[in-house]
PDB file of N, CA and C in Angstrom:
ATOM      1  N   ALA F   1     -23.516   4.099  15.678  1.00 50.00           N
ATOM      2  CA  ALA F   1     -23.872   5.235  15.566  1.00 50.00           C
ATOM      3  C   ALA F   1     -22.235   5.037  16.387  1.00 50.00           C
ATOM      4  N   VAL F   2     -21.061   5.978  16.403  1.00 53.00           N
ATOM      5  CA  VAL F   2     -20.167   6.619  17.309  1.00 53.00           C
ATOM      6  C   VAL F   2     -20.538   7.106  18.507  1.00 53.00           C
ATOM      7  N   VAL F   3     -20.888   7.959  19.902  1.00 53.00           N
ATOM      8  CA  VAL F   3     -20.613   8.883  20.210  1.00 53.00           C
ATOM      9  C   VAL F   3     -19.865  10.376  20.582  1.00 53.00           C
ATOM     10  N   SER F   4     -19.857  11.546  20.550  1.00 55.00           N
ATOM     11  CA  SER F   4     -18.582  12.201  20.392  1.00 55.00           C
ATOM     12  C   SER F   4     -17.837  11.853  22.266  1.00 55.00           C
ATOM     13  N   THR F   5     -16.757  12.342  21.744  1.00 49.00           N
ATOM     14  CA  THR F   5     -15.661  12.153  23.221  1.00 49.00           C
ATOM     15  C   THR F   5     -16.143  13.613  23.659  1.00 49.00           C
ATOM     16  N   GLN F   6     -17.024  14.503  22.758  1.00 51.00           N
ATOM     17  CA  GLN F   6     -17.179  15.705  23.974  1.00 51.00           C
ATOM     18  C   GLN F   6     -18.136  15.255  25.253  1.00 51.00           C
ATOM     19  N   SER F   7     -18.473  14.979  24.516  1.00 54.00           N
ATOM     20  CA  SER F   7     -20.092  14.078  24.911  1.00 54.00           C
ATOM     21  C   SER F   7     -20.280  13.258  26.057  1.00 54.00           C
ATOM     22  N   THR F   8     -19.438  12.746  26.359  1.00 54.00           N
ATOM     23  CA  THR F   8     -18.764  11.650  27.241  1.00 54.00           C
ATOM     24  C   THR F   8     -17.582  11.507  28.266  1.00 54.00           C
ATOM     25  N   GLY F   9     -17.239  12.450  27.738  1.00 62.00           N
ATOM     26  CA  GLY F   9     -16.485  12.781  29.545  1.00 62.00           C
ATOM     27  C   GLY F   9     -14.896  12.780  28.247  1.00 62.00           C
ATOM     28  N   ALA F  10     -14.372  14.226  27.820  1.00 75.00           N
ATOM     29  CA  ALA F  10     -13.049  14.582  27.233  1.00 75.00           C
ATOM     30  C   ALA F  10     -11.835  14.027  27.420  1.00 75.00           C
ATOM     31  N   GLU F  11     -11.978  13.951  29.553  1.00 84.00           N
ATOM     32  CA  GLU F  11     -11.234  14.363  29.753  1.00 84.00           C
ATOM     33  C   GLU F  11     -10.403  12.835  30.209  1.00 84.00           C
ATOM     34  N   MET F  12     -11.301  11.762  29.830  1.00 90.00           N
ATOM     35  CA  MET F  12     -11.121  11.279  29.824  1.00 90.00           C
ATOM     36  C   MET F  12     -10.649   9.949  29.365  1.00 90.00           C
ATOM     37  N   PRO F  13      -8.995   9.204  29.406  1.00 93.00           N
ATOM     38  CA  PRO F  13      -8.319   9.393  28.271  1.00 93.00           C
ATOM     39  C   PRO F  13      -8.687   7.552  28.222  1.00 93.00           C
ATOM     40  N   ASP F  14      -9.593   6.629  28.433  1.00 94.00           N
ATOM     41  CA  ASP F  14      -9.597   5.566  28.201  1.00 94.00           C
ATOM     42  C   ASP F  14     -11.048   5.787  27.268  1.00 94.00           C
ATOM     43  N   VAL F  15     -11.862   6.669  27.457  1.00 93.00           N
ATOM     44  CA  VAL F  15     -13.199   6.673  26.465  1.00 93.00           C
ATOM     45  C   VAL F  15     -12.600   6.894  25.227  1.00 93.00           C
ATOM     46  N   TRP F  16     -11.586   8.193  25.087  1.00 94.00           N
ATOM     47  CA  TRP F  16     -10.547   7.801  24.028  1.00 94.00           C
ATOM     48  C   TRP F  16      -9.760   6.158  23.376  1.00 94.00           C
ATOM     49  N   ILE F  17      -9.333   5.928  24.507  1.00 96.00           N
ATOM     50  CA  ILE F  17      -8.836   4.488  23.810  1.00 96.00           C
ATOM     51  C   ILE F  17      -9.917   3.453  23.275  1.00 96.00           C
ATOM     52  N   ASN F  18     -10.661   3.765  23.776  1.00 96.00           N
ATOM     53  CA  ASN F  18     -11.725   2.368  23.757  1.00 96.00           C
ATOM     54  C   ASN F  18     -13.091   3.194  22.151  1.00 96.00           C
ATOM     55  N   LEU F  19     -12.810   3.638  22.315  1.00 96.00           N
ATOM     56  CA  LEU F  19     -13.811   4.800  20.921  1.00 96.00           C
ATOM     57  C   LEU F  19     -12.348   4.106  19.416  1.00 96.00           C
ATOM     58  N   ALA F  20     -11.284   4.554  20.007  1.00 97.00           N
ATOM     59  CA  ALA F  20     -10.102   4.011  19.116  1.00 97.00           C
ATOM     60  C   ALA F  20     -10.274   2.181  18.549  1.00 97.00           C
ATOM     61  N   HIS F  21     -10.381   1.245  19.991  1.00 97.00           N
ATOM     62  CA  HIS F  21     -10.610   0.217  19.495  1.00 97.00           C
ATOM     63  C   HIS F  21     -11.383   0.180  18.527  1.00 97.00           C
ATOM     64  N   ILE F  22     -12.961   0.836  19.090  1.00 97.00           N
ATOM     65  CA  ILE F  22     -14.039   0.282  17.993  1.00 97.00           C
ATOM     66  C   ILE F  22     -13.780   0.577  16.938  1.00 97.00           C
ATOM     67  N   TYR F  23     -13.031   1.974  16.536  1.00 98.00           N
ATOM     68  CA  TYR F  23     -12.158   1.723  15.501  1.00 98.00           C
ATOM     69  C   TYR F  23     -11.798   1.348  14.606  1.00 98.00           C
ATOM     70  N   VAL F  24     -11.077   1.373  15.149  1.00 98.00           N
ATOM     71  CA  VAL F  24      -9.632  -0.706  14.787  1.00 98.00           C
ATOM     72  C   VAL F  24     -11.191  -1.748  14.353  1.00 98.00           C
ATOM     73  N   GLU F  25     -11.949  -2.440  15.058  1.00 97.00           N
ATOM     74  CA  GLU F  25     -12.673  -3.038  14.995  1.00 97.00           C
ATOM     75  C   GLU F  25     -13.702  -2.637  13.345  1.00 97.00           C
ATOM     76  N   GLN F  26     -13.550  -2.027  13.793  1.00 98.00           N
ATOM     77  CA  GLN F  26     -14.649  -1.681  11.748  1.00 98.00           C
ATOM     78  C   GLN F  26     -14.057  -1.082  11.135  1.00 98.00           C
ATOM     79  N   LYS F  27     -12.775  -1.668  11.015  1.00 97.00           N
ATOM     80  CA  LYS F  27     -11.958  -1.288  10.002  1.00 97.00           C
ATOM     81  C   LYS F  27     -11.622   0.060   9.627  1.00 97.00           C
ATOM     82  N   GLN F  28     -11.788   1.329  10.631  1.00 98.00           N
ATOM     83  CA  GLN F  28     -11.537   2.991   9.928  1.00 98.00           C
ATOM     84  C   GLN F  28     -10.211   3.450  11.137  1.00 98.00           C
ATOM     85  N   TYR F  29      -9.292   2.854   9.806  1.00 98.00           N
ATOM     86  CA  TYR F  29      -8.190   3.016  10.605  1.00 98.00           C
ATOM     87  C   TYR F  29      -7.538   4.269  10.589  1.00 98.00           C
ATOM     88  N   VAL F  30      -8.195   5.024   9.729  1.00 97.00           N
ATOM     89  CA  VAL F  30      -7.479   6.592   9.639  1.00 97.00           C
ATOM     90  C   VAL F  30      -8.424   7.144  11.038  1.00 97.00           C
ATOM     91  N   SER F  31      -9.258   7.552  10.833  1.00 97.00           N
ATOM     92  CA  SER F  31     -10.423   7.258  12.621  1.00 97.00           C
ATOM     93  C   SER F  31      -9.457   6.676  13.128  1.00 97.00           C
ATOM     94  N   ALA F  32      -9.339   5.546  13.942  1.00 98.00           N
ATOM     95  CA  ALA F  32      -8.847   5.344  15.005  1.00 98.00           C
ATOM     96  C   ALA F  32      -7.184   5.663  15.036  1.00 98.00           C
ATOM     97  N   ILE F  33      -6.060   5.854  14.026  1.00 98.00           N
ATOM     98  CA  ILE F  33      -5.008   6.483  14.589  1.00 98.00           C
ATOM     99  C   ILE F  33      -5.052   7.908  14.964  1.00 98.00           C
ATOM    100  N   GLN F  34      -5.482   8.273  14.252  1.00 97.00           N
ATOM    101  CA  GLN F  34      -5.528   9.525  14.912  1.00 97.00           C
ATOM    102  C   GLN F  34      -6.660  10.312  16.502  1.00 97.00           C
ATOM    103  N   MET F  35      -7.905   9.335  16.905  1.00 97.00           N
ATOM    104  CA  MET F  35      -8.272   8.944  18.023  1.00 97.00           C
ATOM    105  C   MET F  35      -7.015   8.575  19.031  1.00 97.00           C
ATOM    106  N   TYR F  36      -5.971   7.228  18.454  1.00 97.00           N
ATOM    107  CA  TYR F  36      -4.863   6.509  19.200  1.00 97.00           C
ATOM    108  C   TYR F  36      -4.154   8.375  19.435  1.00 97.00           C
ATOM    109  N   GLU F  37      -3.260   8.745  18.111  1.00 97.00           N
ATOM    110  CA  GLU F  37      -2.720  10.774  18.294  1.00 97.00           C
ATOM    111  C   GLU F  37      -2.943  11.133  19.260  1.00 97.00           C
ATOM    112  N   ASN F  38      -4.377  11.915  19.426  1.00 96.00           N
ATOM    113  CA  ASN F  38      -5.039  12.310  20.254  1.00 96.00           C
ATOM    114  C   ASN F  38      -4.677  12.398  20.921  1.00 96.00           C
ATOM    115  N   CYS F  39      -5.032  11.383  22.051  1.00 95.00           N
ATOM    116  CA  CYS F  39      -4.887  10.621  23.210  1.00 95.00           C
ATOM    117  C   CYS F  39      -3.299  10.421  23.383  1.00 95.00           C
ATOM    118  N   LEU F  40      -2.654  10.055  23.256  1.00 96.00           N
ATOM    119  CA  LEU F  40      -1.346  10.143  23.401  1.00 96.00           C
ATOM    120  C   LEU F  40      -0.334  11.639  24.206  1.00 96.00           C
ATOM    121  N   LYS F  41      -1.684  12.236  22.358  1.00 95.00           N
ATOM    122  CA  LYS F  41      -0.995  14.183  23.014  1.00 95.00           C
ATOM    123  C   LYS F  41      -1.342  14.901  24.389  1.00 95.00           C
ATOM    124  N   LYS F  42      -2.829  14.467  24.638  1.00 93.00           N
ATOM    125  CA  LYS F  42      -4.086  15.364  25.274  1.00 93.00           C
ATOM    126  C   LYS F  42      -3.027  15.106  26.867  1.00 93.00           C
ATOM    127  N   PHE F  43      -3.557  13.716  26.844  1.00 94.00           N
ATOM    128  CA  PHE F  43      -3.249  12.910  27.979  1.00 94.00           C
ATOM    129  C   PHE F  43      -1.622  12.272  27.954  1.00 94.00           C
ATOM    130  N   TYR F  44      -0.514  11.790  27.890  1.00 93.00           N
ATOM    131  CA  TYR F  44       0.275  11.024  28.107  1.00 93.00           C
ATOM    132  C   TYR F  44       1.792  11.768  27.155  1.00 93.00           C
ATOM    133  N   LEU F  45       1.120  12.916  26.859  1.00 91.00           N
ATOM    134  CA  LEU F  45       3.246  13.261  26.173  1.00 91.00           C
ATOM    135  C   LEU F  45       3.491  12.944  25.182  1.00 91.00           C
ATOM    136  N   HIS F  46       3.173  11.769  24.616  1.00 91.00           N
ATOM    137  CA  HIS F  46       3.439  10.954  23.492  1.00 91.00           C
ATOM    138  C   HIS F  46       3.978   9.725  24.138  1.00 91.00           C
ATOM    139  N   ARG F  47       3.700   9.471  25.334  1.00 93.00           N
ATOM    140  CA  ARG F  47       4.625   9.170  26.131  1.00 93.00           C
ATOM    141  C   ARG F  47       4.362   7.157  27.007  1.00 93.00           C
ATOM    142  N   ASN F  48       3.153   6.833  26.041  1.00 96.00           N
ATOM    143  CA  ASN F  48       2.346   6.311  27.165  1.00 96.00           C
ATOM    144  C   ASN F  48       2.639   4.794  25.650  1.00 96.00           C
ATOM    145  N   VAL F  49       3.486   3.484  26.314  1.00 97.00           N
ATOM    146  CA  VAL F  49       4.221   2.661  25.580  1.00 97.00           C
ATOM    147  C   VAL F  49       2.632   1.557  25.318  1.00 97.00           C
ATOM    148  N   GLU F  50       1.812   1.763  26.576  1.00 97.00           N
ATOM    149  CA  GLU F  50       0.469   0.811  26.218  1.00 97.00           C
ATOM    150  C   GLU F  50      -0.067   1.019  24.716  1.00 97.00           C
ATOM    151  N   ILE F  51      -0.361   3.004  24.578  1.00 97.00           N
ATOM    152  CA  ILE F  51      -1.145   3.234  23.699  1.00 97.00           C
ATOM    153  C   ILE F  51       0.294   3.063  22.494  1.00 97.00           C
ATOM    154  N   LEU F  52       1.108   3.311  22.431  1.00 98.00           N
ATOM    155  CA  LEU F  52       1.799   3.576  21.629  1.00 98.00           C
ATOM    156  C   LEU F  52       1.716   2.189  20.848  1.00 98.00           C
ATOM    157  N   LEU F  53       1.634   0.768  20.921  1.00 98.00           N
ATOM    158  CA  LEU F  53       1.781  -0.661  21.122  1.00 98.00           C
ATOM    159  C   LEU F  53       0.027  -0.143  20.106  1.00 98.00           C
ATOM    160  N   TYR F  54      -1.227   0.102  20.972  1.00 98.00           N
ATOM    161  CA  TYR F  54      -2.227  -0.039  20.018  1.00 98.00           C
ATOM    162  C   TYR F  54      -2.117   0.882  19.105  1.00 98.00           C
ATOM    163  N   LEU F  55      -1.340   2.275  18.677  1.00 98.00           N
ATOM    164  CA  LEU F  55      -1.244   2.638  17.368  1.00 98.00           C
ATOM    165  C   LEU F  55      -0.008   2.095  16.374  1.00 98.00           C
ATOM    166  N   ALA F  56       0.774   1.550  16.709  1.00 98.00           N
ATOM    167  CA  ALA F  56       1.309   0.074  15.965  1.00 98.00           C
ATOM    168  C   ALA F  56       0.216   0.034  15.419  1.00 98.00           C
ATOM    169  N   ARG F  57      -0.424  -1.557  15.938  1.00 98.00           N
ATOM    170  CA  ARG F  57      -1.191  -2.361  15.349  1.00 98.00           C
ATOM    171  C   ARG F  57      -2.380  -2.119  14.787  1.00 98.00           C
ATOM    172  N   ALA F  58      -2.637  -0.419  14.819  1.00 98.00           N
ATOM    173  CA  ALA F  58      -3.532   0.193  14.552  1.00 98.00           C
ATOM    174  C   ALA F  58      -2.686   0.424  12.603  1.00 98.00           C
ATOM    175  N   HIS F  59      -2.033   0.892  12.600  1.00 98.00           N
ATOM    176  CA  HIS F  59      -0.704   1.697  11.775  1.00 98.00           C
ATOM    177  C   HIS F  59      -0.685   0.292  10.847  1.00 98.00           C
ATOM    178  N   PHE F  60      -0.257  -1.396  11.646  1.00 97.00           N
ATOM    179  CA  PHE F  60       0.032  -2.505  10.449  1.00 97.00           C
ATOM    180  C   PHE F  60      -1.033  -2.233  10.140  1.00 97.00           C
ATOM    181  N   VAL F  61      -2.499  -3.080  10.712  1.00 97.00           N
ATOM    182  CA  VAL F  61      -3.744  -3.479  10.145  1.00 97.00           C
ATOM    183  C   VAL F  61      -3.815  -2.350   9.424  1.00 97.00           C
ATOM    184  N   TYR F  62      -3.352  -1.217   8.989  1.00 97.00           N
ATOM    185  CA  TYR F  62      -3.690  -0.425   8.067  1.00 97.00           C
ATOM    186  C   TYR F  62      -2.758  -0.686   6.706  1.00 97.00           C
ATOM    187  N   GLY F  63      -1.360  -0.879   6.797  1.00 95.00           N
ATOM    188  CA  GLY F  63      -1.115  -1.256   6.002  1.00 95.00           C
ATOM    189  C   GLY F  63       0.199  -0.330   6.159  1.00 95.00           C
ATOM    190  N   LYS F  64       0.355   0.308   7.137  1.00 97.00           N
ATOM    191  CA  LYS F  64       1.811   0.984   6.620  1.00 97.00           C
ATOM    192  C   LYS F  64       2.091   0.864   7.700  1.00 97.00           C
ATOM    193  N   LEU F  65       3.344  -0.467   6.959  1.00 96.00           N
ATOM    194  CA  LEU F  65       4.154  -1.269   7.750  1.00 96.00           C
ATOM    195  C   LEU F  65       6.361   0.102   8.887  1.00 96.00           C
ATOM    196  N   LYS F  66       6.414   1.064   7.171  1.00 95.00           N
ATOM    197  CA  LYS F  66       7.083   2.160   7.317  1.00 95.00           C
ATOM    198  C   LYS F  66       6.681   2.881   8.877  1.00 95.00           C
ATOM    199  N   GLU F  67       5.914   3.521   9.192  1.00 98.00           N
ATOM    200  CA  GLU F  67       5.287   4.137  10.060  1.00 98.00           C
ATOM    201  C   GLU F  67       5.289   3.678  11.656  1.00 98.00           C
ATOM    202  N   THR F  68       4.830   2.802  11.578  1.00 98.00           N
ATOM    203  CA  THR F  68       4.699   1.286  11.977  1.00 98.00           C
ATOM    204  C   THR F  68       6.115   0.873  13.233  1.00 98.00           C
ATOM    205  N   ARG F  69       6.963   0.432  11.996  1.00 97.00           N
ATOM    206  CA  ARG F  69       8.366   0.225  12.743  1.00 97.00           C
ATOM    207  C   ARG F  69       8.838   1.842  13.487  1.00 97.00           C
ATOM    208  N   ARG F  70       8.531   2.891  12.917  1.00 97.00           N
ATOM    209  CA  ARG F  70       8.636   4.344  13.872  1.00 97.00           C
ATOM    210  C   ARG F  70       7.980   4.541  15.174  1.00 97.00           C
ATOM    211  N   ILE F  71       7.252   3.960  15.042  1.00 98.00           N
ATOM    212  CA  ILE F  71       6.537   3.873  16.156  1.00 98.00           C
ATOM    213  C   ILE F  71       6.623   3.035  17.537  1.00 98.00           C
ATOM    214  N   LEU F  72       6.632   1.188  17.071  1.00 98.00           N
ATOM    215  CA  LEU F  72       7.800   1.017  17.522  1.00 98.00           C
ATOM    216  C   LEU F  72       9.566   1.076  18.322  1.00 98.00           C
ATOM    217  N   LEU F  73      10.090   1.848  17.519  1.00 97.00           N
ATOM    218  CA  LEU F  73      10.918   2.174  17.240  1.00 97.00           C
ATOM    219  C   LEU F  73      10.844   3.698  18.662  1.00 97.00           C
ATOM    220  N   HIS F  74       9.817   4.002  18.505  1.00 97.00           N
ATOM    221  CA  HIS F  74       9.803   5.188  19.636  1.00 97.00           C
ATOM    222  C   HIS F  74       9.219   4.570  20.948  1.00 97.00           C
ATOM    223  N   ALA F  75       8.397   3.002  20.832  1.00 97.00           N
ATOM    224  CA  ALA F  75       7.997   2.828  22.528  1.00 97.00           C
ATOM    225  C   ALA F  75       9.275   2.131  22.708  1.00 97.00           C
ATOM    226  N   ARG F  76       9.893   1.749  22.163  1.00 97.00           N
ATOM    227  CA  ARG F  76      11.832   1.112  22.351  1.00 97.00           C
ATOM    228  C   ARG F  76      12.723   1.460  22.792  1.00 97.00           C
ATOM    229  N   HIS F  77      12.636   2.824  22.418  1.00 97.00           N
ATOM    230  CA  HIS F  77      13.668   4.228  22.787  1.00 97.00           C
ATOM    231  C   HIS F  77      13.065   5.078  24.352  1.00 97.00           C
ATOM    232  N   ILE F  78      11.502   4.690  24.422  1.00 97.00           N
ATOM    233  CA  ILE F  78      10.816   4.521  26.065  1.00 97.00           C
ATOM    234  C   ILE F  78      11.239   4.002  26.682  1.00 97.00           C
ATOM    235  N   ALA F  79      10.688   2.285  26.171  1.00 97.00           N
ATOM    236  CA  ALA F  79      10.788   1.279  26.975  1.00 97.00           C
ATOM    237  C   ALA F  79      12.523   0.292  27.011  1.00 97.00           C
ATOM    238  N   PRO F  80      13.124   0.192  26.900  1.00 96.00           N
ATOM    239  CA  PRO F  80      13.702  -0.477  25.959  1.00 96.00           C
ATOM    240  C   PRO F  80      14.331  -1.942  26.453  1.00 96.00           C
ATOM    241  N   GLN F  81      13.245  -2.426  28.152  1.00 96.00           N
ATOM    242  CA  GLN F  81      13.082  -3.523  28.634  1.00 96.00           C
ATOM    243  C   GLN F  81      11.735  -4.076  28.223  1.00 96.00           C
ATOM    244  N   ASP F  82      10.859  -3.594  27.258  1.00 96.00           N
ATOM    245  CA  ASP F  82      10.322  -3.860  27.042  1.00 96.00           C
ATOM    246  C   ASP F  82      10.316  -5.325  26.372  1.00 96.00           C
ATOM    247  N   ASN F  83       9.808  -6.523  26.643  1.00 97.00           N
ATOM    248  CA  ASN F  83       9.815  -7.769  25.726  1.00 97.00           C
ATOM    249  C   ASN F  83       8.872  -8.119  24.132  1.00 97.00           C
ATOM    250  N   LEU F  84       8.064  -6.745  24.604  1.00 96.00           N
ATOM    251  CA  LEU F  84       6.321  -7.246  23.803  1.00 96.00           C
ATOM    252  C   LEU F  84       7.088  -6.200  22.916  1.00 96.00           C
ATOM    253  N   ILE F  85       7.415  -4.997  23.253  1.00 97.00           N
ATOM    254  CA  ILE F  85       7.917  -3.989  21.881  1.00 97.00           C
ATOM    255  C   ILE F  85       9.091  -4.104  21.426  1.00 97.00           C
ATOM    256  N   LEU F  86       9.870  -5.009  21.512  1.00 97.00           N
ATOM    257  CA  LEU F  86      11.167  -5.888  20.870  1.00 97.00           C
ATOM    258  C   LEU F  86      10.365  -7.453  20.199  1.00 97.00           C
ATOM    259  N   PHE F  87       9.404  -8.163  20.056  1.00 97.00           N
ATOM    260  CA  PHE F  87       8.858  -8.626  19.397  1.00 97.00           C
ATOM    261  C   PHE F  87       8.026  -7.950  18.510  1.00 97.00           C
ATOM    262  N   ASN F  88       7.464  -7.323  18.669  1.00 97.00           N
ATOM    263  CA  ASN F  88       6.914  -6.094  18.048  1.00 97.00           C
ATOM    264  C   ASN F  88       7.351  -5.922  16.521  1.00 97.00           C
ATOM    265  N   LEU F  89       8.827  -5.343  17.253  1.00 97.00           N
ATOM    266  CA  LEU F  89       9.982  -4.800  16.072  1.00 97.00           C
ATOM    267  C   LEU F  89       9.768  -5.746  15.780  1.00 97.00           C
ATOM    268  N   SER F  90      10.664  -6.694  16.052  1.00 97.00           N
ATOM    269  CA  SER F  90      11.605  -7.472  15.509  1.00 97.00           C
ATOM    270  C   SER F  90       9.989  -8.313  14.156  1.00 97.00           C
ATOM    271  N   TYR F  91       9.159  -8.433  14.552  1.00 97.00           N
ATOM    272  CA  TYR F  91       8.307  -9.034  13.390  1.00 97.00           C
ATOM    273  C   TYR F  91       7.906  -7.846  12.760  1.00 97.00           C
ATOM    274  N   VAL F  92       7.546  -7.118  12.852  1.00 97.00           N
ATOM    275  CA  VAL F  92       7.511  -5.803  11.646  1.00 97.00           C
ATOM    276  C   VAL F  92       9.458  -5.235  10.253  1.00 97.00           C
ATOM    277  N   LEU F  93      10.160  -5.494  11.339  1.00 95.00           N
ATOM    278  CA  LEU F  93      10.696  -5.627  10.211  1.00 95.00           C
ATOM    279  C   LEU F  93      11.132  -6.615   9.634  1.00 95.00           C
ATOM    280  N   ARG F  94      11.126  -7.582  10.353  1.00 95.00           N
ATOM    281  CA  ARG F  94      10.883  -9.043   9.511  1.00 95.00           C
ATOM    282  C   ARG F  94       9.311  -8.638   8.414  1.00 95.00           C
ATOM    283  N   HIS F  95       8.762  -7.954   8.285  1.00 94.00           N
ATOM    284  CA  HIS F  95       7.358  -8.243   7.641  1.00 94.00           C
ATOM    285  C   HIS F  95       8.518  -7.529   6.596  1.00 94.00           C
ATOM    286  N   LEU F  96       8.135  -6.209   6.962  1.00 92.00           N
ATOM    287  CA  LEU F  96       8.582  -5.196   6.031  1.00 92.00           C
ATOM    288  C   LEU F  96       9.754  -5.737   5.105  1.00 92.00           C
ATOM    289  N   ALA F  97      10.711  -6.170   5.421  1.00 89.00           N
ATOM    290  CA  ALA F  97      11.838  -6.697   4.434  1.00 89.00           C
ATOM    291  C   ALA F  97      11.151  -7.329   3.932  1.00 89.00           C
ATOM    292  N   THR F  98      10.733  -8.725   3.834  1.00 89.00           N
ATOM    293  CA  THR F  98      10.303  -9.936   2.987  1.00 89.00           C
ATOM    294  C   THR F  98       9.287  -9.237   2.361  1.00 89.00           C
ATOM    295  N   THR F  99       8.403  -7.704   2.680  1.00 86.00           N
ATOM    296  CA  THR F  99       7.304  -6.680   1.698  1.00 86.00           C
ATOM    297  C   THR F  99       8.220  -6.649   0.379  1.00 86.00           C
ATOM    298  N   THR F 100       9.529  -6.237   0.915  1.00 80.00           N
ATOM    299  CA  THR F 100      10.623  -5.412   0.052  1.00 80.00           C
ATOM    300  C   THR F 100      10.600  -5.817  -0.847  1.00 80.00           C
ATOM    301  N   LEU F 101      11.903  -6.993  -0.393  1.00 79.00           N
ATOM    302  CA  LEU F 101      12.905  -7.624  -1.413  1.00 79.00           C
ATOM    303  C   LEU F 101      12.081  -8.487  -2.456  1.00 79.00           C
ATOM    304  N   LYS F 102      10.202  -8.610  -1.853  1.00 80.00           N
ATOM    305  CA  LYS F 102       9.091  -9.133  -2.733  1.00 80.00           C
ATOM    306  C   LYS F 102       8.729  -8.055  -3.608  1.00 80.00           C
ATOM    307  N   ASP F 103       8.768  -6.846  -3.709  1.00 72.00           N
ATOM    308  CA  ASP F 103       8.423  -5.858  -4.569  1.00 72.00           C
ATOM    309  C   ASP F 103       9.522  -5.586  -6.053  1.00 72.00           C
ATOM    310  N   GLU F 104       8.974  -6.364  -7.092  1.00 66.00           N
ATOM    311  CA  GLU F 104      10.457  -5.651  -7.653  1.00 66.00           C
ATOM    312  C   GLU F 104      10.210  -4.367  -7.818  1.00 66.00           C
ATOM    313  N   LYS F 105       9.771  -3.915  -7.671  1.00 69.00           N
ATOM    314  CA  LYS F 105       9.514  -2.062  -8.249  1.00 69.00           C
ATOM    315  C   LYS F 105      10.992  -1.884  -6.968  1.00 69.00           C
ATOM    316  N   SER F 106      11.061  -2.559  -6.078  1.00 62.00           N
ATOM    317  CA  SER F 106      12.069  -1.584  -5.625  1.00 62.00           C
ATOM    318  C   SER F 106      13.502  -1.514  -5.167  1.00 62.00           C
ATOM    319  N   GLY F 107      14.100  -0.127  -5.324  1.00 67.00           N
ATOM    320  CA  GLY F 107      15.479  -0.607  -5.739  1.00 67.00           C
ATOM    321  C   GLY F 107      16.960  -0.477  -3.894  1.00 67.00           C
ATOM    322  N   LEU F 108      17.410   0.139  -4.491  1.00 62.00           N
ATOM    323  CA  LEU F 108      18.325  -0.815  -3.635  1.00 62.00           C
ATOM    324  C   LEU F 108      18.790   0.593  -1.810  1.00 62.00           C
ATOM    325  N   GLU F 109      17.710   1.329  -1.973  1.00 68.00           N
ATOM    326  CA  GLU F 109      18.005   1.993  -0.918  1.00 68.00           C
ATOM    327  C   GLU F 109      17.216   1.711  -0.272  1.00 68.00           C
ATOM    328  N   GLU F 110      15.250   1.515  -0.916  1.00 68.00           N
ATOM    329  CA  GLU F 110      14.368   0.699  -0.737  1.00 68.00           C
ATOM    330  C   GLU F 110      15.042  -0.312   0.546  1.00 68.00           C
ATOM    331  N   VAL F 111      15.138  -1.267  -0.209  1.00 59.00           N
ATOM    332  CA  VAL F 111      16.073  -3.249   0.178  1.00 59.00           C
ATOM    333  C   VAL F 111      16.694  -2.463   2.208  1.00 59.00           C
ATOM    334  N   VAL F 112      17.848  -1.970   1.332  1.00 65.00           N
ATOM    335  CA  VAL F 112      19.084  -1.308   2.171  1.00 65.00           C
ATOM    336  C   VAL F 112      18.022  -0.943   3.755  1.00 65.00           C
ATOM    337  N   SER F 113      17.819   0.312   3.561  1.00 68.00           N
ATOM    338  CA  SER F 113      16.878   0.148   4.598  1.00 68.00           C
ATOM    339  C   SER F 113      15.512  -0.672   5.751  1.00 68.00           C
ATOM    340  N   ALA F 114      14.703  -1.939   4.069  1.00 59.00           N
ATOM    341  CA  ALA F 114      13.831  -2.585   5.789  1.00 59.00           C
ATOM    342  C   ALA F 114      14.800  -3.011   5.993  1.00 59.00           C
TER     343      ALA F 114
END
């Protein structure tokens, strides 16, 4: 059982991040995503690139490629010089394009936006 953040130090972002990491490892992606998002909102005003990368990874393994792309673009806006963000964004865009092109139901608009 995971201990709630209230009883372990709700004012410590590391606790939130570690709990989110545990949720990802347990494949509880929705809980992990909520934890990362709440941590970003409460402590970092949605501007911590490291946590944005964690959040993007959680979305990626959950299969939410468009949301992953959105988060990485936001991180890229914050830190345009960061090569890790650029690499991850490139990887996700390639994966998204491949997935979209393989889907026979994809319309022109979806293919172009991939």
